[in-house]
PDB file of C-alpha atoms in Angstrom:
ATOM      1  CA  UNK A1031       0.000   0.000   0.000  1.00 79.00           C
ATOM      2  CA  UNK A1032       1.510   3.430  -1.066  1.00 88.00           C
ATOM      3  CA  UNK A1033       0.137   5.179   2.016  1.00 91.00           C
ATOM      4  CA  UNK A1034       2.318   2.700   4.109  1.00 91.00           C
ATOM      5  CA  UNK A1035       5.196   2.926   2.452  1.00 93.00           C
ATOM      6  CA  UNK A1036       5.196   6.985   2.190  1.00 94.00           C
ATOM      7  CA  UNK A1037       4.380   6.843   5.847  1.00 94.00           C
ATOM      8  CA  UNK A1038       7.698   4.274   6.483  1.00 91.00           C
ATOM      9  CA  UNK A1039       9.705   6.153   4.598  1.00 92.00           C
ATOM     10  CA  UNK A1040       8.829   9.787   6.626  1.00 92.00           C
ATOM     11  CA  UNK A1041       9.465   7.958   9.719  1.00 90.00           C
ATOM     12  CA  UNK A1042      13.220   6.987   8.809  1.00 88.00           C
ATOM     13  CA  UNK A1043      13.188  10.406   7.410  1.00 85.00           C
ATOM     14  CA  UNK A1044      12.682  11.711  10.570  1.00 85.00           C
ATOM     15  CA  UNK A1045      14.819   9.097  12.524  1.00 83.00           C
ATOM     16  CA  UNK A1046      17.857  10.439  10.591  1.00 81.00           C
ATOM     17  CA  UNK A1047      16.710  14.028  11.047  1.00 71.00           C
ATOM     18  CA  UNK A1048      19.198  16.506  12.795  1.00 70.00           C
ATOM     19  CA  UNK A1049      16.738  18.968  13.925  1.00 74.00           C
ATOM     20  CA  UNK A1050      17.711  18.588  18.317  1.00 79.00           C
ATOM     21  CA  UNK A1051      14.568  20.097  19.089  1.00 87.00           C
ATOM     22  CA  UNK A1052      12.097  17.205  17.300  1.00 89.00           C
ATOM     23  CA  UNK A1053      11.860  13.595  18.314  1.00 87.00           C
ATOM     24  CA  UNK A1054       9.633  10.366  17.490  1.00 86.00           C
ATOM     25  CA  UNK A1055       9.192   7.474  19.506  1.00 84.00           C
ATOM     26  CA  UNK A1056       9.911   3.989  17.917  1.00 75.00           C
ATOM     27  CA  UNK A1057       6.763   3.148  16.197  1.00 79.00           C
ATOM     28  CA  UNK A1058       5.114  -0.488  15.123  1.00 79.00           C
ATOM     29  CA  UNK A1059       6.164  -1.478  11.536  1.00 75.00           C
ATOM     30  CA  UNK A1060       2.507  -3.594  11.394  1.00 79.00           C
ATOM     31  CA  UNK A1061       0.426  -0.299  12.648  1.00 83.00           C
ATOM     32  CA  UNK A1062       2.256   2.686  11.226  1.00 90.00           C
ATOM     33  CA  UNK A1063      -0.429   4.772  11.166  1.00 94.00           C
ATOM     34  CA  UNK A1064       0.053   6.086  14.558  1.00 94.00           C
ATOM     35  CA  UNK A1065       2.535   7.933  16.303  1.00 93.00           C
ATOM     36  CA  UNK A1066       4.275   9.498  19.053  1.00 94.00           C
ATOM     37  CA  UNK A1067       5.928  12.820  18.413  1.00 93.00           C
ATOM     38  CA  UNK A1068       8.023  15.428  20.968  1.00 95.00           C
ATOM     39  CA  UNK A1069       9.058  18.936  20.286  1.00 96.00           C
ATOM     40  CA  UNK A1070      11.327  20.249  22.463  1.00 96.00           C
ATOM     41  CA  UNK A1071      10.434  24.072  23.054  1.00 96.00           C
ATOM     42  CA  UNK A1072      12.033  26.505  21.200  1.00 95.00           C
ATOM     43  CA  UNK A1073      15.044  29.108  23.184  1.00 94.00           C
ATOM     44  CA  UNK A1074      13.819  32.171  23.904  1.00 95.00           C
ATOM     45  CA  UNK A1075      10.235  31.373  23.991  1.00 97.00           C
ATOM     46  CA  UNK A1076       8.035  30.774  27.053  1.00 97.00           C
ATOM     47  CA  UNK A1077       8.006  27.133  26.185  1.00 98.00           C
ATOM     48  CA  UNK A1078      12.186  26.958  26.453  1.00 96.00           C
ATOM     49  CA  UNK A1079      13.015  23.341  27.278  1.00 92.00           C
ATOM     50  CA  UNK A1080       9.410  21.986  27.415  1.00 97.00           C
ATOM     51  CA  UNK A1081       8.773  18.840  25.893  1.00 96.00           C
ATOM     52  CA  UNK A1082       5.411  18.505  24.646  1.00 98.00           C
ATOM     53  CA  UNK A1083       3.976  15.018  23.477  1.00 97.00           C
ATOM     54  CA  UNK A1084       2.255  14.513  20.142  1.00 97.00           C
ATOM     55  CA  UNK A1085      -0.277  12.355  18.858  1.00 96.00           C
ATOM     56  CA  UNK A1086      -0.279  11.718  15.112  1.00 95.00           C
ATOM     57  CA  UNK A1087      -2.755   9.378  13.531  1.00 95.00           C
ATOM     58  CA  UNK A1088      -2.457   9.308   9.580  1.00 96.00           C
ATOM     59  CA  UNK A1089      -5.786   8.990   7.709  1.00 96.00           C
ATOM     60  CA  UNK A1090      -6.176   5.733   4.871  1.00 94.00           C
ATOM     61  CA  UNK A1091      -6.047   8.682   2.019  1.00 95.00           C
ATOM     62  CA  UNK A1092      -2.478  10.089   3.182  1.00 96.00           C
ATOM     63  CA  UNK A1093      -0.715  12.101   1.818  1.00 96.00           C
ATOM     64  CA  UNK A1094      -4.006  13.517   0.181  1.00 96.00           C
ATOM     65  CA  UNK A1095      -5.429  14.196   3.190  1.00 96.00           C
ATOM     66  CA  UNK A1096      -3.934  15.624   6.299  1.00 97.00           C
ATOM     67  CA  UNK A1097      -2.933  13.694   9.663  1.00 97.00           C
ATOM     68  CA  UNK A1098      -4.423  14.687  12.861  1.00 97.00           C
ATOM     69  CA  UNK A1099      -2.415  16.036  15.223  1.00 97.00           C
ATOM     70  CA  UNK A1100      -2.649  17.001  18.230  1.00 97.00           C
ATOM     71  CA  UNK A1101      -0.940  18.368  21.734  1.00 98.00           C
ATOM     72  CA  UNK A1102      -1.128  15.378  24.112  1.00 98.00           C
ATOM     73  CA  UNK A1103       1.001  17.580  27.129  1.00 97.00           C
ATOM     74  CA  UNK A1104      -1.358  20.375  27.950  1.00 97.00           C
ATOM     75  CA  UNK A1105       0.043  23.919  27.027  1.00 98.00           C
ATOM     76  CA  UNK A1106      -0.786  27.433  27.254  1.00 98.00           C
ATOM     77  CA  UNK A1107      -1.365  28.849  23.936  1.00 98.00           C
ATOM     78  CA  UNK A1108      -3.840  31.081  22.118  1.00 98.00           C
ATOM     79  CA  UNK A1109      -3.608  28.519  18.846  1.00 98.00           C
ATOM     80  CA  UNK A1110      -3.907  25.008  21.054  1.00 98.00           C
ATOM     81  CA  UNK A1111      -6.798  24.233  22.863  1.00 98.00           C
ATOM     82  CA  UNK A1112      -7.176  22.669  26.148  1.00 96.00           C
ATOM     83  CA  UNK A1113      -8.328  19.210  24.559  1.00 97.00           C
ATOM     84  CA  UNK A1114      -4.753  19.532  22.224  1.00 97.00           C
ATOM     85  CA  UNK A1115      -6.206  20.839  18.694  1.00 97.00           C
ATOM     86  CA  UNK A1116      -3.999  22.621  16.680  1.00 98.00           C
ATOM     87  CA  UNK A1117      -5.400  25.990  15.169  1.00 96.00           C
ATOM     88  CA  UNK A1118      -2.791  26.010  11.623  1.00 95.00           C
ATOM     89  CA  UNK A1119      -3.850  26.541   8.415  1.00 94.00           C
ATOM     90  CA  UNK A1120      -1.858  23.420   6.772  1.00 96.00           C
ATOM     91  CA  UNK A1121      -3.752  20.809   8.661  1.00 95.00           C
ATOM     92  CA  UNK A1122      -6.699  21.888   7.610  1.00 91.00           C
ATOM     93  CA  UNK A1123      -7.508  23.848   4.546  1.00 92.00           C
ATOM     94  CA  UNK A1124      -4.230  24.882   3.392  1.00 95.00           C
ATOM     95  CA  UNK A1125      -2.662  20.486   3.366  1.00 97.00           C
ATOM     96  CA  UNK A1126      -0.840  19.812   0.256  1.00 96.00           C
ATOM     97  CA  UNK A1127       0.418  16.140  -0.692  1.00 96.00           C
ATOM     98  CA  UNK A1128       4.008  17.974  -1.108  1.00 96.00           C
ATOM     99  CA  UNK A1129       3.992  18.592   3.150  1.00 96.00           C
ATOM    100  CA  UNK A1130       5.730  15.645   5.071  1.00 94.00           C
ATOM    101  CA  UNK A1131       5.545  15.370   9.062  1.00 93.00           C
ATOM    102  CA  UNK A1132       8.441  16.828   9.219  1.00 92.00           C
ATOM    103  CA  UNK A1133       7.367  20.160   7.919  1.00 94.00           C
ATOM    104  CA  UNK A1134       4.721  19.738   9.946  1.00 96.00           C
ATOM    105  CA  UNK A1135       6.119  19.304  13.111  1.00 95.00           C
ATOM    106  CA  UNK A1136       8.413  22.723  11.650  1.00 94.00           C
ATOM    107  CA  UNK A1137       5.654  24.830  11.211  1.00 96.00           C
ATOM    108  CA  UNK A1138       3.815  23.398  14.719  1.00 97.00           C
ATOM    109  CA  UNK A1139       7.355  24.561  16.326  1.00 96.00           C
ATOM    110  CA  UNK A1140       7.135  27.580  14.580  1.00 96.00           C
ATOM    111  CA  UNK A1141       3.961  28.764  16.255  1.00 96.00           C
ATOM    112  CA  UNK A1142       5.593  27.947  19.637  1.00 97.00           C
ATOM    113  CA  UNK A1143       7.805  30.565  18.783  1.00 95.00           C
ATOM    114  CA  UNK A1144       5.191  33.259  16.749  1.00 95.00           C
ATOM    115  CA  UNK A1145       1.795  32.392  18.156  1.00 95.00           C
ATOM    116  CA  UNK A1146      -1.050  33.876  15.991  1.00 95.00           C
ATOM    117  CA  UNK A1147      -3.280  35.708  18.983  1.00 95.00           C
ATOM    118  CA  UNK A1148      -5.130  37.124  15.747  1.00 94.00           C
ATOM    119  CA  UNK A1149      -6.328  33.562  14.633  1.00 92.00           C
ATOM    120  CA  UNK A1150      -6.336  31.599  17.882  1.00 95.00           C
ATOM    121  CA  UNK A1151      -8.544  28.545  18.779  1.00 95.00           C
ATOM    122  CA  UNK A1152      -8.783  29.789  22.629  1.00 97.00           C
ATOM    123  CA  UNK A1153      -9.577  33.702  22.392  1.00 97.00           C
ATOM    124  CA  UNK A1154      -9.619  34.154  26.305  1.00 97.00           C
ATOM    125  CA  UNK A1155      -5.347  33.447  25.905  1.00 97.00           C
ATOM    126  CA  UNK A1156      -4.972  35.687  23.063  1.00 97.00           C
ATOM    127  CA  UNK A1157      -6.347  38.241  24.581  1.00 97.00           C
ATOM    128  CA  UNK A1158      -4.192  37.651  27.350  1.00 97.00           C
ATOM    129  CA  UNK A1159      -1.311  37.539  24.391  1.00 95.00           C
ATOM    130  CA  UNK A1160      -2.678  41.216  22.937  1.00 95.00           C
ATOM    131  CA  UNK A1161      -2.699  43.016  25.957  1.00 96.00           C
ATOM    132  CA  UNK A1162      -0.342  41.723  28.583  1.00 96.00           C
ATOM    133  CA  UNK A1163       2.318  39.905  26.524  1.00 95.00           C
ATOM    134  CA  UNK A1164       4.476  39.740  30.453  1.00 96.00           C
ATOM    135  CA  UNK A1165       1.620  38.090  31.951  1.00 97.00           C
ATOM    136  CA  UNK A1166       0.976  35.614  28.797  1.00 97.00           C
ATOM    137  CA  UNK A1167       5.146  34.780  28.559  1.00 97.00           C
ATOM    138  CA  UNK A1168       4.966  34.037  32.574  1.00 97.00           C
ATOM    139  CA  UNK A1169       1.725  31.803  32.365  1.00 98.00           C
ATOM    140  CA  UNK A1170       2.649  29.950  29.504  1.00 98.00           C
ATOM    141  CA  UNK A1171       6.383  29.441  30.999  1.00 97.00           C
ATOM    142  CA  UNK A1172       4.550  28.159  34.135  1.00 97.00           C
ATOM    143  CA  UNK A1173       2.396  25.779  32.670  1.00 97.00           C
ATOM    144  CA  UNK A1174       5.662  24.250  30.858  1.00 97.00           C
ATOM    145  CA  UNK A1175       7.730  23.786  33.906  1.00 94.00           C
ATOM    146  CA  UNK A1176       5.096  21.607  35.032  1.00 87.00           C
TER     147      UNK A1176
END
């Protein structure tokens, strides 16, 4: 099955990666089509040596459809909810067959470091975000020492 085998070959793509700040655990060769991802927070960001547990479960139709991911480690963030959904356009409208988990995972990093308090999934936090960035930078810091 192609989706298998594309699926295979982004995990070893990943196992080789250098990026120090993404990780996967070892998955099952007979059930690829979930995994366990960790991003380690990026410097200078509230989330600064956080690691924060994914969930990944790829859909029958990948890579022409998008895998769910989600936050399993709770985090404070105007673009994550509290039940770990993931407010970013490419896994939702915006997917393209050309994106791999590993861009994924990039872009999900990304927002760590530029949260979007003008798209967000939890508007209470973005507020927060908008008009005390201090108290949003010590909350979410909090939340990842935990």
């Amino acid at each position: 099955m192609a989706t298998v085998k594309r699926i295979l070959k982004e995990y070893d793509d990943l196992k080789s990666n250098t990026l120090s700040n993404l990780q996967i655990e070892s998955i099952n060769r007979d059930e690829p089509f979930i995994w366990k991802a960790y991003i380690i927070g990026p410097e200078s960001t509230p989330y600064q040596n956080g690691m924060f547990e994914l969930k990944i479960v790829f859909p029958n139709e990948y890579p022409f459809k998008a895998p769910k991911i989600q936050f399993i480690t709770k985090i404070f963030h105007p673009n994550i909810n509290s039940g770990g959904a993931i407010c970013l356009d490419i896994l939702k409208d915006q997917w393209s067959p050309v994106l791999t988990v590993v861009k994924v995972l990039l872009s999900i990093s990304s927002l760590l470091s530029d949260p979007n308090p003008n798209d967000p999934l939890v508007p209470e936090i973005a507020e927060v975000s908008k008009k005390n960035r201090e108290r949003y930078n010590q909350t979410a810091r909090q939340w990842t020492d935990r």
